[in-house]
mmCIF file of C-alpha atoms and ligand atoms in Angstrom:
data_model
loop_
_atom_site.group_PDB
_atom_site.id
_atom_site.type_symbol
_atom_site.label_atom_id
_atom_site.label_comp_id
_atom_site.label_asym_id
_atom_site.label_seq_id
_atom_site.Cartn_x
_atom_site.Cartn_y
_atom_site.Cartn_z
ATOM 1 C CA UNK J 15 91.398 101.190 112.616
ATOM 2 C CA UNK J 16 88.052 102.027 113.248
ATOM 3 C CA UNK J 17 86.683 100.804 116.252
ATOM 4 C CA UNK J 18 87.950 102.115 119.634
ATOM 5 C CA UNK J 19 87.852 100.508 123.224
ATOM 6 C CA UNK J 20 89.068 103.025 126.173
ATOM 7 C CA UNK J 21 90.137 100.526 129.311
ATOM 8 C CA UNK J 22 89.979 102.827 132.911
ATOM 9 C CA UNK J 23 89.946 102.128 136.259
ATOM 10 C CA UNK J 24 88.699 105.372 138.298
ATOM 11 C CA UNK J 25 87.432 108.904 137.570
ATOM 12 C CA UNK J 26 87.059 108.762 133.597
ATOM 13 C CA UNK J 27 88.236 112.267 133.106
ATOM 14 C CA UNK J 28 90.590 111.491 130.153
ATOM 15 C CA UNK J 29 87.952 108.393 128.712
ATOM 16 C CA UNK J 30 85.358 111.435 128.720
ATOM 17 C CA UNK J 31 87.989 113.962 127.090
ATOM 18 C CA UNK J 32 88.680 111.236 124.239
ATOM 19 C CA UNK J 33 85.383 110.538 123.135
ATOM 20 C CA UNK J 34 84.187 114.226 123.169
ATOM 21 C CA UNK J 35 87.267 114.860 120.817
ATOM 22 C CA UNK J 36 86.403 112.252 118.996
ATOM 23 C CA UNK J 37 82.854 113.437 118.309
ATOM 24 C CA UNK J 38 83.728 117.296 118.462
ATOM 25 C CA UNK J 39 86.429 116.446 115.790
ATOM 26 C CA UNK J 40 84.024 114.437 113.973
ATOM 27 C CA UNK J 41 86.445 111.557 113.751
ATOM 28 C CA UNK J 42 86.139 108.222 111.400
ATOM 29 C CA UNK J 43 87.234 105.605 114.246
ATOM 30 C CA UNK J 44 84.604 105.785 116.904
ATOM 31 C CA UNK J 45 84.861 105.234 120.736
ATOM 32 C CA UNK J 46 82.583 101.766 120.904
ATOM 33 C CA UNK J 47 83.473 100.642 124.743
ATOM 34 C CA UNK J 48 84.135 101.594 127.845
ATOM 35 C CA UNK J 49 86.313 98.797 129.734
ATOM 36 C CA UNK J 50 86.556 99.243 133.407
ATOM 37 C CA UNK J 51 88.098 96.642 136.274
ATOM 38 C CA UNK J 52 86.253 98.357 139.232
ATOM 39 C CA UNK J 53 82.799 98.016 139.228
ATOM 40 C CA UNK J 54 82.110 101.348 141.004
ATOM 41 C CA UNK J 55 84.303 103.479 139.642
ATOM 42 C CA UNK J 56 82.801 106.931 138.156
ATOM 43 C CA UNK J 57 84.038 106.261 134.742
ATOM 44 C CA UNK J 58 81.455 104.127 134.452
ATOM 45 C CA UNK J 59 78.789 107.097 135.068
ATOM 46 C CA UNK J 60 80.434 109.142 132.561
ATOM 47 C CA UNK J 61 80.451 106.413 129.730
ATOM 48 C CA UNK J 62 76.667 106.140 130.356
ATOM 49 C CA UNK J 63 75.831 109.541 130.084
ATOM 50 C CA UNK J 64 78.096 109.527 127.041
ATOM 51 C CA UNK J 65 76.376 106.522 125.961
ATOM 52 C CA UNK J 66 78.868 104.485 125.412
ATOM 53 C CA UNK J 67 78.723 101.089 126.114
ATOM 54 C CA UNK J 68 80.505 99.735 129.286
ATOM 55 C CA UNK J 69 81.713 96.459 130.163
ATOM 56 C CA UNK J 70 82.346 96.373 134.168
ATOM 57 C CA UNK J 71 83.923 93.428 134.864
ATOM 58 C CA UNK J 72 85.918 92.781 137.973
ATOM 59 C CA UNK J 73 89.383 90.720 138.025
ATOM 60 C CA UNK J 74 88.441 88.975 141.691
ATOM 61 C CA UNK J 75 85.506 87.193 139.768
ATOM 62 C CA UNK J 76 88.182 85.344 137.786
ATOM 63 C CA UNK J 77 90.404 82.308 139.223
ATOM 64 C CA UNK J 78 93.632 83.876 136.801
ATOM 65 C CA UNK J 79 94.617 87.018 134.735
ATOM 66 C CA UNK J 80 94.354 84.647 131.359
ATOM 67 C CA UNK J 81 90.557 83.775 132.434
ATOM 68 C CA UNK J 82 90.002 87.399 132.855
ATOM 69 C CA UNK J 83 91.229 88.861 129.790
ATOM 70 C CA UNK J 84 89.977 86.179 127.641
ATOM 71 C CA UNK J 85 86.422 87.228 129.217
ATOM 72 C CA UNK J 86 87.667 91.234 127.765
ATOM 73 C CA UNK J 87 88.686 89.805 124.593
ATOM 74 C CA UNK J 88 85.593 87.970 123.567
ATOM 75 C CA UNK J 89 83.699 91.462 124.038
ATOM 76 C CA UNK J 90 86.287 93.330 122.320
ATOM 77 C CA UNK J 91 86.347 90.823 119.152
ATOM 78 C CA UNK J 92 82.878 90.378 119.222
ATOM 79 C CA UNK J 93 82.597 94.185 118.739
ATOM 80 C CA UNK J 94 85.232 94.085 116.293
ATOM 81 C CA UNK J 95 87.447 96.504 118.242
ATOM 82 C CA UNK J 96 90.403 97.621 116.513
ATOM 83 C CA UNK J 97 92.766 99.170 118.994
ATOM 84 C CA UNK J 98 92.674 100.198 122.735
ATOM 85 C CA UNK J 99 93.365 103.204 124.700
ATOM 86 C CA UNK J 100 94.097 102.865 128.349
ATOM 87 C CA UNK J 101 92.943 106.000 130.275
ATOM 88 C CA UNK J 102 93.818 105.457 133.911
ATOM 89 C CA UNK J 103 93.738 101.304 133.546
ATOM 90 C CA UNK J 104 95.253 100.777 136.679
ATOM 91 C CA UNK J 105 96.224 97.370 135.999
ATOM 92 C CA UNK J 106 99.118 95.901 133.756
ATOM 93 C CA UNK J 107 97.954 94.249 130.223
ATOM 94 C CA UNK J 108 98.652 90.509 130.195
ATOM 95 C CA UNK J 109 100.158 88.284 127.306
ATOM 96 C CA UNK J 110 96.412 87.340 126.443
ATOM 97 C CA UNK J 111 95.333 90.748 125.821
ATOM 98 C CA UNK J 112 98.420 92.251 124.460
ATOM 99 C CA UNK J 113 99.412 89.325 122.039
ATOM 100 C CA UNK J 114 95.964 90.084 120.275
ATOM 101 C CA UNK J 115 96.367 93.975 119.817
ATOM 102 C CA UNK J 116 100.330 94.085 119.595
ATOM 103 C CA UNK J 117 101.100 97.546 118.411
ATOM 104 C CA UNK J 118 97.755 98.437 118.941
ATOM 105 C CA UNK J 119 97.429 99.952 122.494
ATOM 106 C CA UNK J 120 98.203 103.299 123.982
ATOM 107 C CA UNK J 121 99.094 105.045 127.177
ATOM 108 C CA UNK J 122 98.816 107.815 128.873
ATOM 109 C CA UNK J 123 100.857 108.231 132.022
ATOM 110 C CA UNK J 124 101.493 111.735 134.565
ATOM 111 C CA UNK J 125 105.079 111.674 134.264
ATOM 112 C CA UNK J 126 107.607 111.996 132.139
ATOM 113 C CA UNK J 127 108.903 108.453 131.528
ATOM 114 C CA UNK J 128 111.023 106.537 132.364
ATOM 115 C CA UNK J 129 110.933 108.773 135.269
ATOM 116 C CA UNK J 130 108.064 107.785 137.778
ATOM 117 C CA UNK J 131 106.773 104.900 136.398
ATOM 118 C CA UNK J 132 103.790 103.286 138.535
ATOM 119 C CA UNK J 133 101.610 104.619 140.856
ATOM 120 C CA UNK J 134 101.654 108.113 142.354
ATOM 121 C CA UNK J 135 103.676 109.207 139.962
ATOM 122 C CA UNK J 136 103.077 113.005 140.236
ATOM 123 C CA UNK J 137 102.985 112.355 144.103
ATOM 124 C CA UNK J 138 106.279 111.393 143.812
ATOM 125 C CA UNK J 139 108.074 113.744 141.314
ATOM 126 C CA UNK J 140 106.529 116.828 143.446
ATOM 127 C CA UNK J 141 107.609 115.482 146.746
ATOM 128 C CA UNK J 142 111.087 114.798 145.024
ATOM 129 C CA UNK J 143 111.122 118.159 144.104
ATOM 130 C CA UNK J 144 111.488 118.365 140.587
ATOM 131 C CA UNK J 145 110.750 121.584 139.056
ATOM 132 C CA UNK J 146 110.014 120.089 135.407
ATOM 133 C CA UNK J 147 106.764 117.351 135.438
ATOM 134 C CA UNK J 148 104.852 116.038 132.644
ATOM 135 C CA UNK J 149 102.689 113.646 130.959
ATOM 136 C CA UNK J 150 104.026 110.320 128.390
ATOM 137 C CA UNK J 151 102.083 108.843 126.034
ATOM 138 C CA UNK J 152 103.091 105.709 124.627
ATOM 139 C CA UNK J 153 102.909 102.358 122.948
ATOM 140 C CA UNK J 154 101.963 99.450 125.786
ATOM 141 C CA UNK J 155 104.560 96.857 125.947
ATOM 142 C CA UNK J 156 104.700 94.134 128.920
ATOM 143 C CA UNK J 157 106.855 96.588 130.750
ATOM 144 C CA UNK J 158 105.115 98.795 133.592
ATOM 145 C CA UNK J 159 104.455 102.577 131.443
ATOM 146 C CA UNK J 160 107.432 101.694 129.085
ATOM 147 C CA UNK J 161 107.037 101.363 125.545
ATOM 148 C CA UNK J 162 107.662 103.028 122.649
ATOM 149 C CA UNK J 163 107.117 106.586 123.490
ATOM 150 C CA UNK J 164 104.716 109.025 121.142
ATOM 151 C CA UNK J 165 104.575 112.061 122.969
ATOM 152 C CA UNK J 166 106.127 113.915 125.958
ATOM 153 C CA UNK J 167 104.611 116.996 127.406
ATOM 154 C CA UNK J 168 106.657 119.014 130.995
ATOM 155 C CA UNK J 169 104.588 120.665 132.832
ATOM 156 C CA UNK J 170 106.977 123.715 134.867
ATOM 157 C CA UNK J 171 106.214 123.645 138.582
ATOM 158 C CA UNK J 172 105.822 127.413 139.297
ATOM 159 C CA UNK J 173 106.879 129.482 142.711
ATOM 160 C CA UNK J 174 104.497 127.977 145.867
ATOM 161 C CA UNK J 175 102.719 125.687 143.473
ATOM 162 C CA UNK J 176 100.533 122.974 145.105
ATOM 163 C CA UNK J 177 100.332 119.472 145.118
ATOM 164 C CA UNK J 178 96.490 119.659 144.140
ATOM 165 C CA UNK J 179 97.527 122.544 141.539
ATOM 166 C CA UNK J 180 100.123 120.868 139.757
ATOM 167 C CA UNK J 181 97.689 117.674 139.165
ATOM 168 C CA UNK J 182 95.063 120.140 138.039
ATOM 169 C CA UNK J 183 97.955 120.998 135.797
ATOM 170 C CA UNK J 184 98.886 117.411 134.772
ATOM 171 C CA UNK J 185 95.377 116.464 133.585
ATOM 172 C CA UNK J 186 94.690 119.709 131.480
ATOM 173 C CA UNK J 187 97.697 118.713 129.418
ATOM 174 C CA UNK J 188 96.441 115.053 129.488
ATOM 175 C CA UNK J 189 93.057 116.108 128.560
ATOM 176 C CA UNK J 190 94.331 118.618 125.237
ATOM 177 C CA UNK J 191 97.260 116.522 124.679
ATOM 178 C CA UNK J 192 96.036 112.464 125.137
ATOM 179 C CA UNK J 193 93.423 112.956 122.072
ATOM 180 C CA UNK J 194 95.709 114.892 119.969
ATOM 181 C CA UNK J 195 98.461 112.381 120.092
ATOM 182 C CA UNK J 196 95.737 109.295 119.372
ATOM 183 C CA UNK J 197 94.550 110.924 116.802
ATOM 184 C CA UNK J 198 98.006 111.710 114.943
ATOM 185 C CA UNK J 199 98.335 107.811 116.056
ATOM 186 C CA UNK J 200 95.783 106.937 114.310
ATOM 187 C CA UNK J 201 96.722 109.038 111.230
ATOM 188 C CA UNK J 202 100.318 107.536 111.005
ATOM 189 C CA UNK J 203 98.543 104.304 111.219
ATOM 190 C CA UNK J 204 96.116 104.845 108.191
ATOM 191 C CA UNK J 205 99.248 106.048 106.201
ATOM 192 C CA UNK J 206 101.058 103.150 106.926
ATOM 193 C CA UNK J 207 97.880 101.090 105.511
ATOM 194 C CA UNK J 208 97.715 103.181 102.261
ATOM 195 C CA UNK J 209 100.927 102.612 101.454
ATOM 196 C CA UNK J 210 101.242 99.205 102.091
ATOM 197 C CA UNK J 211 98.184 99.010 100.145
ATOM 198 C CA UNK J 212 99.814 100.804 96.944
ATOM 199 C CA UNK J 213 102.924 98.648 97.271
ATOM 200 C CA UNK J 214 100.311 95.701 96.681
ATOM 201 C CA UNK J 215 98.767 97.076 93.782
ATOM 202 C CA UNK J 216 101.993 97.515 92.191
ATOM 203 C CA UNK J 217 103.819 93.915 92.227
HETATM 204 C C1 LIG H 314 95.659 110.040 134.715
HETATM 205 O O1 LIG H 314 96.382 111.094 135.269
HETATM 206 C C2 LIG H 314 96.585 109.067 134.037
HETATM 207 O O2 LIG H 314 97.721 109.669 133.490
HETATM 208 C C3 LIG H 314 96.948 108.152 135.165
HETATM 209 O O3 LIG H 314 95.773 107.990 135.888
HETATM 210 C C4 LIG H 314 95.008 109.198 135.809
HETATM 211 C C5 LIG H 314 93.577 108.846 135.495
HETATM 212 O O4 LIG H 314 92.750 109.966 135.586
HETATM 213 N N1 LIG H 314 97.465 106.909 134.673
HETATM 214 C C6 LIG H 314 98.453 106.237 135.260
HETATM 215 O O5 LIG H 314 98.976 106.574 136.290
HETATM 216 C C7 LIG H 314 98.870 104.972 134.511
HETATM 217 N N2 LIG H 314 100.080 104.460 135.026
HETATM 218 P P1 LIG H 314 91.273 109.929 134.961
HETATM 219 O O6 LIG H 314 90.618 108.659 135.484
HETATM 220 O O7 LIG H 314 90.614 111.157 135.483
HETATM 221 O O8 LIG H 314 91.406 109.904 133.474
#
């Protein structure tokens, strides 16, 4: 897998952190989209000033889900994109979408699943009072954040912590730990290829 789309919805924070590891690290697959669902959204801003293409491209402009991920998937084909990473895609994938890159979409979500699924998650452990949080990152089924998982990360909540701290919290370990876990992804993925590969050769 080569070619990379990153699908967001708001601030960009862990699109930005993936394709600075990705260039920092000097990887082989390369970061070739932004997809975004809200026209405005600051994401945007940083994929520009990354630049890295973006494709804005709002659902309400579309009479059905179907019509508006077919409109996604001719862009992502077209580029020849190999695998997406959602990075605060606030919207569920649909049958068109996933059917087309089964296997071949990640997540990464503030909680640690299957706790807190949805939105607000870390709103909602901390007001729960949980004194253990964390971040999931994890294979995109049809399911709301469930899906094979590929990495957990807790995040302690510490004496008179804050709301506000303990999401500062929550996205440093997203930002260190998201492109780590993609790229050992993408590793196990290769591997899989090369052996499948030899097996070929063989018979
Ligand atoms: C991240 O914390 C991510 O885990 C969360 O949205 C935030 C996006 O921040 N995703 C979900 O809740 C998905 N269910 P960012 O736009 O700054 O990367």
């Amino acid at each position: 897998m080569k070619r990379l789309a990153i699908f967001a919805s708001g601030n960009g924070s862990n699109a930005q952190a993936m394709i600075e590891a990705s260039r920092q690290e000097k990887w082989e697959e390369q970061v070739v989209l932004v997809v975004c669902d809200q026209p405005s959204a600051y994401v945007i801003e940083r994929a520009r000033s990354l630049h890295v293409p973006v494709l804005a491209i709002s659902p309400i402009l579309f009479s059905t889900k179907q019509e508006y991920e077919t409109c996604i998937l001719q862009t992502l084909h077209s580029l020849q994109v190999d695998a997406l990473i959602l990075a605060g895609y606030m919207r569920l994938i649909g049958p068109t979408i996933l059917h087309s890159y089964e296997g071949k979409i990640v997540n990464v979500h503030p909680s640690l699943l299957p706790y807190y699924p949805g939105l607000q998650a870390i709103e909602r452990a901390f007001e729960a009072g949980e004194e253990e949080l964390g971040i999931s990152i994890h294979l995109v089924d049809e399911g709301m954040d469930t899906g094979p998982i590929l990495q957990q990360v807790s995040v302690p909540r510490t004496e008179g912590m804050t709301l506000v701290e303990m999401q500062k919290a929550i996205q440093a370990v997203e930002h260190e730990w998201y492109p780590k876990t993609v790229r050992s992804w993408l590793d196990d993925q290769k591997n899989r290829g090369g052996t499948k590969h030899e097996k070929a050769s063989v018979n």
